[in-house]
N, CA, C and O atoms as a MOPAC input file, in Angstrom:
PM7 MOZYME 1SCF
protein

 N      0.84600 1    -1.17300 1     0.00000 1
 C      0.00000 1     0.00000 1     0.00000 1
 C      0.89100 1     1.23500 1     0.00000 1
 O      1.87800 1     1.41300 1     0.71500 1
 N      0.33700 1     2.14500 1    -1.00800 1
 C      1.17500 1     3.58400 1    -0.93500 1
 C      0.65000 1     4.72100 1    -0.44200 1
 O     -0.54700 1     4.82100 1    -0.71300 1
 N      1.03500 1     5.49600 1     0.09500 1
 C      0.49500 1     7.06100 1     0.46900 1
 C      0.96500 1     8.07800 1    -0.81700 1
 O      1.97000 1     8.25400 1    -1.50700 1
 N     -0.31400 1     8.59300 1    -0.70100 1
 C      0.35000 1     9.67600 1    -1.31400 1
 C     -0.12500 1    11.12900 1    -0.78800 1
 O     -1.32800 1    11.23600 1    -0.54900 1
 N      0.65500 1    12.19400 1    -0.59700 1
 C      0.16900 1    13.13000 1    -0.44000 1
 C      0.09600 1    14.49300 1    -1.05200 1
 O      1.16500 1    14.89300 1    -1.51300 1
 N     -0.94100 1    15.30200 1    -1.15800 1
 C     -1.17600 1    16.22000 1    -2.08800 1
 C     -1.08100 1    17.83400 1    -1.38600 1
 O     -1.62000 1    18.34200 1    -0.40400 1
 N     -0.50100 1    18.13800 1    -2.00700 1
 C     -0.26100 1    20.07500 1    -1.00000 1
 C     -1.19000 1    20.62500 1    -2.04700 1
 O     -1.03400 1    20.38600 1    -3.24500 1
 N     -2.10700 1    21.32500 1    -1.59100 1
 C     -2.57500 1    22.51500 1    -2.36400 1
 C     -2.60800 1    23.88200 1    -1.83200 1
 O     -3.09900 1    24.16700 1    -0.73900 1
 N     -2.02400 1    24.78600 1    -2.70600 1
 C     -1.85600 1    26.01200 1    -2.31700 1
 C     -2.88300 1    26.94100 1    -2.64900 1
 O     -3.57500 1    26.88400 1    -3.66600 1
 N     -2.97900 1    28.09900 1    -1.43600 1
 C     -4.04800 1    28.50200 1    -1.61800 1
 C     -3.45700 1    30.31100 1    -1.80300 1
 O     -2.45300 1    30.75900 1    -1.24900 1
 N     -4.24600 1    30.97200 1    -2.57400 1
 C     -3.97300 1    32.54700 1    -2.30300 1
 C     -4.03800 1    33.18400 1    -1.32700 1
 O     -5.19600 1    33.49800 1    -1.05500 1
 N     -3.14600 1    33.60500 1    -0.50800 1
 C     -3.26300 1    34.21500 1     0.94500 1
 C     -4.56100 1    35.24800 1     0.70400 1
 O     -5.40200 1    35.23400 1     1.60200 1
 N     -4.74100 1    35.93200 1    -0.16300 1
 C     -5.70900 1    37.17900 1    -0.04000 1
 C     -7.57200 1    36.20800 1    -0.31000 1
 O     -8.43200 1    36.37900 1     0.55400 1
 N     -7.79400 1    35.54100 1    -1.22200 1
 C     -8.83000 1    35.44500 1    -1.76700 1
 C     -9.54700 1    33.79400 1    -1.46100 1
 O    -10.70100 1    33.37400 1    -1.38100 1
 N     -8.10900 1    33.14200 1    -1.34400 1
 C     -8.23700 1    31.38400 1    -0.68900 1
 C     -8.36600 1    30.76500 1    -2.14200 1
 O     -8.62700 1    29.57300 1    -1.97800 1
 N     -8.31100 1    30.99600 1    -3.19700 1
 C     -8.53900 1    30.59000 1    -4.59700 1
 C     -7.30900 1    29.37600 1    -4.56100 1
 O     -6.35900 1    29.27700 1    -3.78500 1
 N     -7.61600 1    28.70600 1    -5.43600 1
 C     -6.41700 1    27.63400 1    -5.88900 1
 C     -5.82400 1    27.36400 1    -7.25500 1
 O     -4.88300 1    26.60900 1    -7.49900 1
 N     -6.47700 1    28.05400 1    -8.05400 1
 C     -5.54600 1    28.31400 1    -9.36000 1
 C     -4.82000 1    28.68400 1    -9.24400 1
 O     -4.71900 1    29.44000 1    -8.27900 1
 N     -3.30600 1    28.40500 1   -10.41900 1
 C     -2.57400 1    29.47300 1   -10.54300 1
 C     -1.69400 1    30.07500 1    -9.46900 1
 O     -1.34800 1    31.25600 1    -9.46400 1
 N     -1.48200 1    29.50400 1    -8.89400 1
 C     -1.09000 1    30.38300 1    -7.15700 1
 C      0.43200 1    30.32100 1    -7.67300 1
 O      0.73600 1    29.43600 1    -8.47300 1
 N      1.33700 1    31.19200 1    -7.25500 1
 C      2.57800 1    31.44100 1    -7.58900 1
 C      3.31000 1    32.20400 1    -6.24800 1
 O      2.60300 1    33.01200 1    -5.64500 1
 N      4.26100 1    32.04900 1    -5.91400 1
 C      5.00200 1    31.94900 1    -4.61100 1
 C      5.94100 1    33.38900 1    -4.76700 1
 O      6.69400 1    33.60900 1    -5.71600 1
 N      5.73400 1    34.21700 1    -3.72400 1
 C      6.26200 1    35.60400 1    -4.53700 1
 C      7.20100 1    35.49200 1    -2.55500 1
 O      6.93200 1    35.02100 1    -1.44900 1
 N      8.24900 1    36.21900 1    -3.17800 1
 C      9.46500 1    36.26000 1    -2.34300 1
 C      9.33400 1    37.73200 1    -1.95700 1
 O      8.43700 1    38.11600 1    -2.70700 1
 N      9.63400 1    38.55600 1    -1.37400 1
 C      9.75000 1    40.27200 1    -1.47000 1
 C     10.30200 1    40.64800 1    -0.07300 1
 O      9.97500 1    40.01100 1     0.92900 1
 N     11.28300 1    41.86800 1    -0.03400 1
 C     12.15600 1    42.11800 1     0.55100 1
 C     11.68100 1    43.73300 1     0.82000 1
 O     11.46500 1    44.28900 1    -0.25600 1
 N     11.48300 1    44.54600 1     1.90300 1
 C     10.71300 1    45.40100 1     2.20700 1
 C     11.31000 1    45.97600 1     3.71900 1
 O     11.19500 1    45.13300 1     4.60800 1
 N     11.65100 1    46.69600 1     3.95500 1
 C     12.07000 1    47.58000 1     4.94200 1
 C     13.38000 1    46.49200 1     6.14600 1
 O     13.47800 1    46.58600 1     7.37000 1
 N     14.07400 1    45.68900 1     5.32700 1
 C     14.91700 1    45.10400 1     5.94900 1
 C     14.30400 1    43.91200 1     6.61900 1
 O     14.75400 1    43.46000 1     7.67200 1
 N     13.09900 1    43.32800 1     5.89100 1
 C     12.29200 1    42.03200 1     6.84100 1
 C     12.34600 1    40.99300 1     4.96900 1
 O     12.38400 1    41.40600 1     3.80900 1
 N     12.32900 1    40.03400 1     5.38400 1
 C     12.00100 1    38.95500 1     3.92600 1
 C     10.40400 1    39.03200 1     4.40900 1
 O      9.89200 1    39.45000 1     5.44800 1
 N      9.83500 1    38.43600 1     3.17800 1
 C      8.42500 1    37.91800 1     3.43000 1
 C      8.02500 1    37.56200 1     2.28900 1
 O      8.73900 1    37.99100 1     1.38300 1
 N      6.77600 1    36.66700 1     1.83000 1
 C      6.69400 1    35.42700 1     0.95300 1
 C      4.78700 1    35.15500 1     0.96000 1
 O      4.07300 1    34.62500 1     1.81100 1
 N      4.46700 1    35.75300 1    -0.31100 1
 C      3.29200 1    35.35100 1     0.07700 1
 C      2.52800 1    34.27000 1    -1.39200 1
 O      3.21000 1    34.25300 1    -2.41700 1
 N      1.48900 1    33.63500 1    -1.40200 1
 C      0.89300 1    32.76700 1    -2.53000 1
 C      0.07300 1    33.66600 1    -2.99300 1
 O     -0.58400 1    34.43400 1    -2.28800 1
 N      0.06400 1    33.60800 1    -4.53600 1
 C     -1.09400 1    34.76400 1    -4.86400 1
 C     -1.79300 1    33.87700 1    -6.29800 1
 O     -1.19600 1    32.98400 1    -6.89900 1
 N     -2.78200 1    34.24200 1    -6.53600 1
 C     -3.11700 1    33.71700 1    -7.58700 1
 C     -2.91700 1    35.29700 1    -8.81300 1
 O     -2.46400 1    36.41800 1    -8.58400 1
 N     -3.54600 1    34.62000 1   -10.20400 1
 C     -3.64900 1    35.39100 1   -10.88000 1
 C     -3.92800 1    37.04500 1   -10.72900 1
 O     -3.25000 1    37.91600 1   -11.27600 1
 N     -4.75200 1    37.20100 1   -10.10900 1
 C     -5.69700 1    38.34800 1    -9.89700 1
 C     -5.25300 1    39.48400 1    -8.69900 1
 O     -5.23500 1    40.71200 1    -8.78200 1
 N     -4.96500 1    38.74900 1    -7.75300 1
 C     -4.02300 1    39.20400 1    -6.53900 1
 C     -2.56700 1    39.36300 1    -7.32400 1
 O     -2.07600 1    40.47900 1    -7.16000 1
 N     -1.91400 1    38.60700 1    -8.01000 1
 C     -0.66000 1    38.70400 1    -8.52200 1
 C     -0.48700 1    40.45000 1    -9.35500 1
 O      0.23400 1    41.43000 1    -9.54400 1
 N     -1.49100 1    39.95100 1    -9.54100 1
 C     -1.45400 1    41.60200 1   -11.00800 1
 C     -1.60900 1    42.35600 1    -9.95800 1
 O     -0.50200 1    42.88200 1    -9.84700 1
 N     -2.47400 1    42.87500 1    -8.85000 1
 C     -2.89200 1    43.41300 1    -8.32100 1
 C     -1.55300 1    44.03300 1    -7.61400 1
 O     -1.37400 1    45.25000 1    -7.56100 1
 N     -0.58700 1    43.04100 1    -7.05100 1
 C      0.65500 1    43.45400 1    -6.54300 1
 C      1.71500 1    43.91400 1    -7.35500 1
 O      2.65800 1    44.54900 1    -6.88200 1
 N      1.61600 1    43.64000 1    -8.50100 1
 C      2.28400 1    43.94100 1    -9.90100 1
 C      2.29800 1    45.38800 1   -10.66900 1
 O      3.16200 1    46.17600 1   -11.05400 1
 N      1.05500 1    45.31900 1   -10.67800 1
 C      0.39400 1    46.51900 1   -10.92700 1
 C      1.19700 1    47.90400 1    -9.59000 1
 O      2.12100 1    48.69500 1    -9.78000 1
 N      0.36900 1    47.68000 1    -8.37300 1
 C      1.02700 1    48.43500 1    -7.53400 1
 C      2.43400 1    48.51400 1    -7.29300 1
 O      2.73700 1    49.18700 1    -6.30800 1
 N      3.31500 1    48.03000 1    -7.90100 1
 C      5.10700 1    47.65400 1    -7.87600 1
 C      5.79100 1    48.71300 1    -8.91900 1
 O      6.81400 1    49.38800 1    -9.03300 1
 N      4.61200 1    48.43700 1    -9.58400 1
 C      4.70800 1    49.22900 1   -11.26400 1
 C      4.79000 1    50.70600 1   -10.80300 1
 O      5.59900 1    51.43500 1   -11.37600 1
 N      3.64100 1    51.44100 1    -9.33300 1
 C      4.25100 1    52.90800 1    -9.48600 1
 C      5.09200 1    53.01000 1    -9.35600 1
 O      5.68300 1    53.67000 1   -10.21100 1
 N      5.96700 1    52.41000 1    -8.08600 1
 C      7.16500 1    52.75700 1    -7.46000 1
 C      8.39000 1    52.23700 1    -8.02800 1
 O      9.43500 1    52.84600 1    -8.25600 1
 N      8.15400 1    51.22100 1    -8.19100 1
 C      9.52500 1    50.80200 1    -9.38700 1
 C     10.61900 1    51.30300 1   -10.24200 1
 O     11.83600 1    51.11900 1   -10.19500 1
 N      9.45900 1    52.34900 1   -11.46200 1
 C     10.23100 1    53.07800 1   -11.87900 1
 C     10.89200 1    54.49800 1   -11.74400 1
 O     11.21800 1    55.19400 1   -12.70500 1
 N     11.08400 1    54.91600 1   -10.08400 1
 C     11.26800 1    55.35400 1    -9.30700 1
 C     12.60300 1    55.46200 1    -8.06700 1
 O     13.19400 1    56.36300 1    -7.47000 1
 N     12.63600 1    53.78800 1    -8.13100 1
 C     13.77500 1    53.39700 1    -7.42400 1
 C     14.57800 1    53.00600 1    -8.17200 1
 O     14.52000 1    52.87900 1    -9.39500 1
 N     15.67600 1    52.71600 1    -7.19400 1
 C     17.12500 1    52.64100 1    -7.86100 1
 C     17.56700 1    50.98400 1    -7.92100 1
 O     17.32600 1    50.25200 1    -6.96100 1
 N     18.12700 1    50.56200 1    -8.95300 1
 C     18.55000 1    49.25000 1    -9.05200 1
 C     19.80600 1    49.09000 1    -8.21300 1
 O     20.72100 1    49.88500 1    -8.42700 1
 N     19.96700 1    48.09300 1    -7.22000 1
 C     21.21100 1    48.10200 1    -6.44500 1
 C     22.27800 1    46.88800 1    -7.77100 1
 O     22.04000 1    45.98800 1    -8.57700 1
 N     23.56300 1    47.73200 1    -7.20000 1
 C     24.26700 1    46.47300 1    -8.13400 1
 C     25.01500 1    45.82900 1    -7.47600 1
 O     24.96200 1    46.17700 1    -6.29700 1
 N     26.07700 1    44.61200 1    -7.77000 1
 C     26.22400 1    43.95800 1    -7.10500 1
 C     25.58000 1    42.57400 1    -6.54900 1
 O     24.47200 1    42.27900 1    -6.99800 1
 N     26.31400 1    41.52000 1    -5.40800 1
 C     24.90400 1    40.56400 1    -5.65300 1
 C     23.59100 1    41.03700 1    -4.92200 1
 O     23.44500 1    41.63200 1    -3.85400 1
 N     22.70600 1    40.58800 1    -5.82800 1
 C     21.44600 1    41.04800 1    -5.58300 1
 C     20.74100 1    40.65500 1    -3.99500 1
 O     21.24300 1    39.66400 1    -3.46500 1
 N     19.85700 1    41.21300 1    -3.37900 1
 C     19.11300 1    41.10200 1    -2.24300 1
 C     18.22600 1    39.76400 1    -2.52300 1
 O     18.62600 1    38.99100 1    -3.39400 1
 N     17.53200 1    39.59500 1    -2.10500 1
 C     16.18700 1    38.91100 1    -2.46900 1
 C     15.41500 1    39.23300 1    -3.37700 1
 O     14.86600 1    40.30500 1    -3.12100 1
 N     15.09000 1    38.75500 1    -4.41200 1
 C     14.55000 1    39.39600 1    -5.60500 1
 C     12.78300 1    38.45300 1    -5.29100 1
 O     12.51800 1    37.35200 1    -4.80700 1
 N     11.96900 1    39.52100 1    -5.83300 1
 C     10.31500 1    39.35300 1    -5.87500 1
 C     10.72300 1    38.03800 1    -7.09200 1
 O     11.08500 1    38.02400 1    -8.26800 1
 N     10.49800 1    37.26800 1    -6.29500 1
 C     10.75900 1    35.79100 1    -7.35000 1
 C      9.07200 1    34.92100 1    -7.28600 1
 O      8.29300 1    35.04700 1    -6.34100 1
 N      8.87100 1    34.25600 1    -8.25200 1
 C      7.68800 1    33.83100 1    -8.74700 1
 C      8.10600 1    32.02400 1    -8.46600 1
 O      9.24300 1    31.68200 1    -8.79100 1
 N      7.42500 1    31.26000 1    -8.04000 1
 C      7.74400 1    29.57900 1    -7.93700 1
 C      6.49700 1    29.26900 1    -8.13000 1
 O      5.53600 1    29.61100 1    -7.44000 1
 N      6.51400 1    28.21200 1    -9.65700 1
 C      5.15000 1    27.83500 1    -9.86800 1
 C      5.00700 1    26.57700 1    -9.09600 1
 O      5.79300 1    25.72300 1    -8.68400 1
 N      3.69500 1    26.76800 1    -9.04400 1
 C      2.52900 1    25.76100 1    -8.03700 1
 C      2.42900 1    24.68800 1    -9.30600 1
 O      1.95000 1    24.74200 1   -10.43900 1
 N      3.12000 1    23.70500 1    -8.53700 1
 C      2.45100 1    22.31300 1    -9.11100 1
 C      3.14500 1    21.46400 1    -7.52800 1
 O      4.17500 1    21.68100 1    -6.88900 1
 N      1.78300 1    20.25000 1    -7.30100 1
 C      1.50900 1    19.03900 1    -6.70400 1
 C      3.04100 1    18.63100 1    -6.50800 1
 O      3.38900 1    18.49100 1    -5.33600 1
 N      3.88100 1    18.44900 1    -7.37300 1
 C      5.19500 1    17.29400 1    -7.37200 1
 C      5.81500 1    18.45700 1    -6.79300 1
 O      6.12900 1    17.99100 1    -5.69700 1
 N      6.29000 1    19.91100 1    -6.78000 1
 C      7.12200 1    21.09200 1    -6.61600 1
 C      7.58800 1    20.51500 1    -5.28600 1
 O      6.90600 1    19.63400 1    -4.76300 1
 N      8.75900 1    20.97200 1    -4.67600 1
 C      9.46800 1    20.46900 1    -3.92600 1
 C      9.42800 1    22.42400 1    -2.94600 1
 O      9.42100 1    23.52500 1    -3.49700 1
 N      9.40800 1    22.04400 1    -1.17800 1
 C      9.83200 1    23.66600 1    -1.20100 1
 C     11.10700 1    23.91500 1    -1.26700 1
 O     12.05700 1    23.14400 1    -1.12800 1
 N     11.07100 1    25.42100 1    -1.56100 1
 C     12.22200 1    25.67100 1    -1.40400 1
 C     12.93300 1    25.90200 1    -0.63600 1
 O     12.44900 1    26.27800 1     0.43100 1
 N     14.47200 1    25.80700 1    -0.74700 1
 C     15.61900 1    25.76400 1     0.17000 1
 C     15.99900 1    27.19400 1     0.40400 1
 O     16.22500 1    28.11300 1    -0.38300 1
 N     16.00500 1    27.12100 1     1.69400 1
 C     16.95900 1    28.49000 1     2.24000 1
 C     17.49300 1    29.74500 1     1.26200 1
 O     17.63200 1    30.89400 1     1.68300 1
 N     17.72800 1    29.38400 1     0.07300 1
 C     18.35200 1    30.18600 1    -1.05400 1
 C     17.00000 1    30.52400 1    -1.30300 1
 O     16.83500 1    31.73500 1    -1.16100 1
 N     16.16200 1    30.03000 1    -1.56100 1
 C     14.87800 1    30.28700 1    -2.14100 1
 C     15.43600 1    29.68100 1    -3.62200 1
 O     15.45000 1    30.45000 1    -4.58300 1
 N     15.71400 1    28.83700 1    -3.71800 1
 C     15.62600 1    27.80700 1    -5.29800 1
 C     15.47000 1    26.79700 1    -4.66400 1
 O     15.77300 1    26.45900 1    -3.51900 1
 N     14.77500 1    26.14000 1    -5.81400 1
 C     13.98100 1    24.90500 1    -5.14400 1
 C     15.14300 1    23.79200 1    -5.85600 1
 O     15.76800 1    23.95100 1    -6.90400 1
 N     15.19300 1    22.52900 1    -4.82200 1
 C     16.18500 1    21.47300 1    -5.26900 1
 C     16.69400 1    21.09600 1    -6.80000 1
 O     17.82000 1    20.72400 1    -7.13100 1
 N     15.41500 1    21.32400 1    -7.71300 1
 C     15.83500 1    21.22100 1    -9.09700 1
 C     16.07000 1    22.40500 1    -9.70200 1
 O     16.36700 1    22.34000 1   -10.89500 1
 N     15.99300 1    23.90500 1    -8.99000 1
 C     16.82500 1    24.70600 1    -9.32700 1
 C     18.06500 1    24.89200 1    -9.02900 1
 O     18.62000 1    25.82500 1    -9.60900 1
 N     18.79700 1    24.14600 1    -8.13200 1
 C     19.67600 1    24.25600 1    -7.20300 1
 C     21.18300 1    22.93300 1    -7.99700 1
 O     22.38900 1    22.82300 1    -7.77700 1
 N     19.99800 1    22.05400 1    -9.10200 1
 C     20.52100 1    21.11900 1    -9.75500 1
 C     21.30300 1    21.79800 1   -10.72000 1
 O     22.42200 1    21.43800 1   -11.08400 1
 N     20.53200 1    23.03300 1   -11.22200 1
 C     20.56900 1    23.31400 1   -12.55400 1
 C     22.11100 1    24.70200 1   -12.21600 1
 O     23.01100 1    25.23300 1   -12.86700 1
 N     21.67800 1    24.71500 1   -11.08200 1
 C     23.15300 1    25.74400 1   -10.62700 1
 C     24.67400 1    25.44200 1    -9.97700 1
 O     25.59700 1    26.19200 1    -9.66100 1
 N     24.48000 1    23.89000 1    -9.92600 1
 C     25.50300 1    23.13800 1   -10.11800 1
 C     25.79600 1    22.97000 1   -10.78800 1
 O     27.01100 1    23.15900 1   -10.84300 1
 N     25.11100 1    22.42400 1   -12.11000 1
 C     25.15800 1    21.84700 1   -13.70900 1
 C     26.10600 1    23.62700 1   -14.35800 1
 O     27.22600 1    23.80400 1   -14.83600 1
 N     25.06700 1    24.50900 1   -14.07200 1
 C     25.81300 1    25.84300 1   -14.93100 1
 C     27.17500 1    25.84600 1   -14.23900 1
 O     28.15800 1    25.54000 1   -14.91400 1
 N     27.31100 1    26.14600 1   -13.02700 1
 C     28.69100 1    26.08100 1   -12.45500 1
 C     29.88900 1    25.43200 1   -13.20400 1
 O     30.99200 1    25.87100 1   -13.52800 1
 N     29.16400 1    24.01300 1   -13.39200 1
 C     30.19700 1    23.13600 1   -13.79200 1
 C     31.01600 1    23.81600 1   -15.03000 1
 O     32.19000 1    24.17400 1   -15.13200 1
 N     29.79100 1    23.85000 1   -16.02300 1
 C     29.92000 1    24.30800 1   -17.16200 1
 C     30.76100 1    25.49100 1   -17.41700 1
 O     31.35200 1    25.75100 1   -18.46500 1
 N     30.73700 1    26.29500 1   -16.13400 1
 C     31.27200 1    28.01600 1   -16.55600 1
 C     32.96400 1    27.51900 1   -15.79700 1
 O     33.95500 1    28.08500 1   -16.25700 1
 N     33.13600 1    26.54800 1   -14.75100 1
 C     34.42600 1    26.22700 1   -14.28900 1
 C     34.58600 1    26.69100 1   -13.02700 1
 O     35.61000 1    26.93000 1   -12.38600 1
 N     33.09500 1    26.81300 1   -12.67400 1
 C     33.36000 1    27.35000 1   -11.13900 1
 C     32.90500 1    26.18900 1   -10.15500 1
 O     31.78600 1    25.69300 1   -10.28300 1
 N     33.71800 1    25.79500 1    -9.24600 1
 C     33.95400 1    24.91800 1    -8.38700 1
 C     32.55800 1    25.22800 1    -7.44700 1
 O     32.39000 1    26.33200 1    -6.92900 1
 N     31.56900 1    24.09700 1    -7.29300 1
 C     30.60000 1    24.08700 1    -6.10600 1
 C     30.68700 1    22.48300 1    -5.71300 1
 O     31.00800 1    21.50900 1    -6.39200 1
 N     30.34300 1    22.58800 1    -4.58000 1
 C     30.01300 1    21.23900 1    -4.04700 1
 C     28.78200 1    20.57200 1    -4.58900 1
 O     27.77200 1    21.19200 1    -4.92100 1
 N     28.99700 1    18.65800 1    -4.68900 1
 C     27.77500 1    18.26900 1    -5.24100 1
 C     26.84400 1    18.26400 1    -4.48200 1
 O     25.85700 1    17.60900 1    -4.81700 1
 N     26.83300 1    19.08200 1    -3.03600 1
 C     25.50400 1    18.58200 1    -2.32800 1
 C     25.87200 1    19.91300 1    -1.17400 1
 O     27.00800 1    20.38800 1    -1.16500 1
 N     24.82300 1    20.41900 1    -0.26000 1
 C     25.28700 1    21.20900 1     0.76400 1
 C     24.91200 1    22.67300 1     0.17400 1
 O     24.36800 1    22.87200 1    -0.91200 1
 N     25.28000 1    23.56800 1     1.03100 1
 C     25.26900 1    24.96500 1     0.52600 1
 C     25.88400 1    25.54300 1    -0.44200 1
 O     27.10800 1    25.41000 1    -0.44000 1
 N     25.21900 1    26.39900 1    -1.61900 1
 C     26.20800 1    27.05300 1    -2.73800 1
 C     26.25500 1    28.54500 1    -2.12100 1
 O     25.34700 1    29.10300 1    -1.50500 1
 N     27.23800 1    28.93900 1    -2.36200 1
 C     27.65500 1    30.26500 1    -2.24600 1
 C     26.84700 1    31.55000 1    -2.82400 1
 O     26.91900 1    31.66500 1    -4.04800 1
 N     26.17300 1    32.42500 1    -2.21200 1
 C     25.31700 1    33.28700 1    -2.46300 1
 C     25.85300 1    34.12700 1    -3.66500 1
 O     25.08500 1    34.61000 1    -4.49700 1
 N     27.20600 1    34.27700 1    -3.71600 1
 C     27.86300 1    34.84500 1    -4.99200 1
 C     27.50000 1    34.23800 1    -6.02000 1
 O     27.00500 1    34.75500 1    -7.02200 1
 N     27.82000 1    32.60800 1    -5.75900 1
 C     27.69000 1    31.59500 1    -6.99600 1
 C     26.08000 1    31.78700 1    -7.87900 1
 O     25.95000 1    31.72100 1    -9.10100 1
 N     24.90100 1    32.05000 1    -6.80600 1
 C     23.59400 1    31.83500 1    -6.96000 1
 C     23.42400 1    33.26800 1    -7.80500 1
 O     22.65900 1    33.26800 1    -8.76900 1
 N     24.15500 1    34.51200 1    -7.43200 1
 C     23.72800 1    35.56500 1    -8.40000 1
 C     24.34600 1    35.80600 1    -9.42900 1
 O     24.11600 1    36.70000 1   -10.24400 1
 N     25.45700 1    34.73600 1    -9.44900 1
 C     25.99300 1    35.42300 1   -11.13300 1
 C     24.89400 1    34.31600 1   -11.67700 1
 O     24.27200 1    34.77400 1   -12.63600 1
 N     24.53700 1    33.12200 1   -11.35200 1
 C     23.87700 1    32.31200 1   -12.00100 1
 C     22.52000 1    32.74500 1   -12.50900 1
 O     21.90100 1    32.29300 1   -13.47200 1
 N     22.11900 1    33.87600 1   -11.52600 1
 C     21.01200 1    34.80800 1   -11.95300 1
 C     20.89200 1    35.73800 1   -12.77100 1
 O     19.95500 1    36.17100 1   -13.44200 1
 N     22.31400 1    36.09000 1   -12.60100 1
 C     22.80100 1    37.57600 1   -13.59100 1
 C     22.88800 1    36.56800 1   -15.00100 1
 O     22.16300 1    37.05500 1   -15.86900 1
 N     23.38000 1    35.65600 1   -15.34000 1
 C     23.45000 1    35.11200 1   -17.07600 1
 C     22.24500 1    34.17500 1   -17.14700 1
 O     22.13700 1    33.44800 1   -18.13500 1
 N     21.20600 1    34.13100 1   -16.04000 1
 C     20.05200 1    33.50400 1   -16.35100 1
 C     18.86400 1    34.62200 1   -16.79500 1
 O     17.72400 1    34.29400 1   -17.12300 1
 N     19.33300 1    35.92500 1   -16.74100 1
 C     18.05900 1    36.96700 1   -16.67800 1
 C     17.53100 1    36.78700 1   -17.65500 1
 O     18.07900 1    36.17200 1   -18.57100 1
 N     16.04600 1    37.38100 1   -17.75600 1
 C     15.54800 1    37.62800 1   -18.76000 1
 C     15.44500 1    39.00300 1   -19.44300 1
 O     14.87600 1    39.11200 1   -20.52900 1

């Protein structure tokens, strides 16, 4: 006999279960992390949009960036870095590739995680 178990995520604002997407955000020196669906998402998006183009881009490695983690059943949470284990695969794998030394298992280096961000941007 097998178990299986199912997480469903819900939108902190509305309780909806579509669509819910995992938003990271960094705000007066506190982290915080909320589930939003579609509608709530724009809604915070939208309001980001006045101030945004307003503030200043820090350079260097980056803070905590308003990061998006899609909702699916199998998704794994995420680790301390805020990348989830098969993102965390894929930043070993680039490492390898670029010649920068990480361990196969354990903590990667917060440097390592933002250049991997900086040549992953969109």
């Amino acid at each position: 006999m097998a178990d299986k178990t199912v997480t469903t995520r819900y939108d902190d604002m509305d309780d909806s279960t579509e669509g819910i997407e995992r938003y990271s955000i960094s705000f007066l020196g506190k982290d915080y992390e909320i589930d939003l669906g579609p509608k709530s998402a724009k809604k915070l998006l939208d309001t980001m949009d006045l101030y945004l183009p307003k503030a200043r881009e820090l350079s260097g490695p980056p803070a905590r960036r308003l990061r998006a983690f899609p909702a699916t059943t199998s998704e794994r949470k995420p680790s301390g870095s805020g990348f989830s284990k098969e993102e965390l695969q894929a930043v070993r794998a680039w490492a390898a590739q670029e010649g920068i030394t990480v361990a196969p298992k354990g903590r990667i280096k917060a440097e390592v995680l933002a250049q991997y961000e900086e040549a992953h941007a969109s």
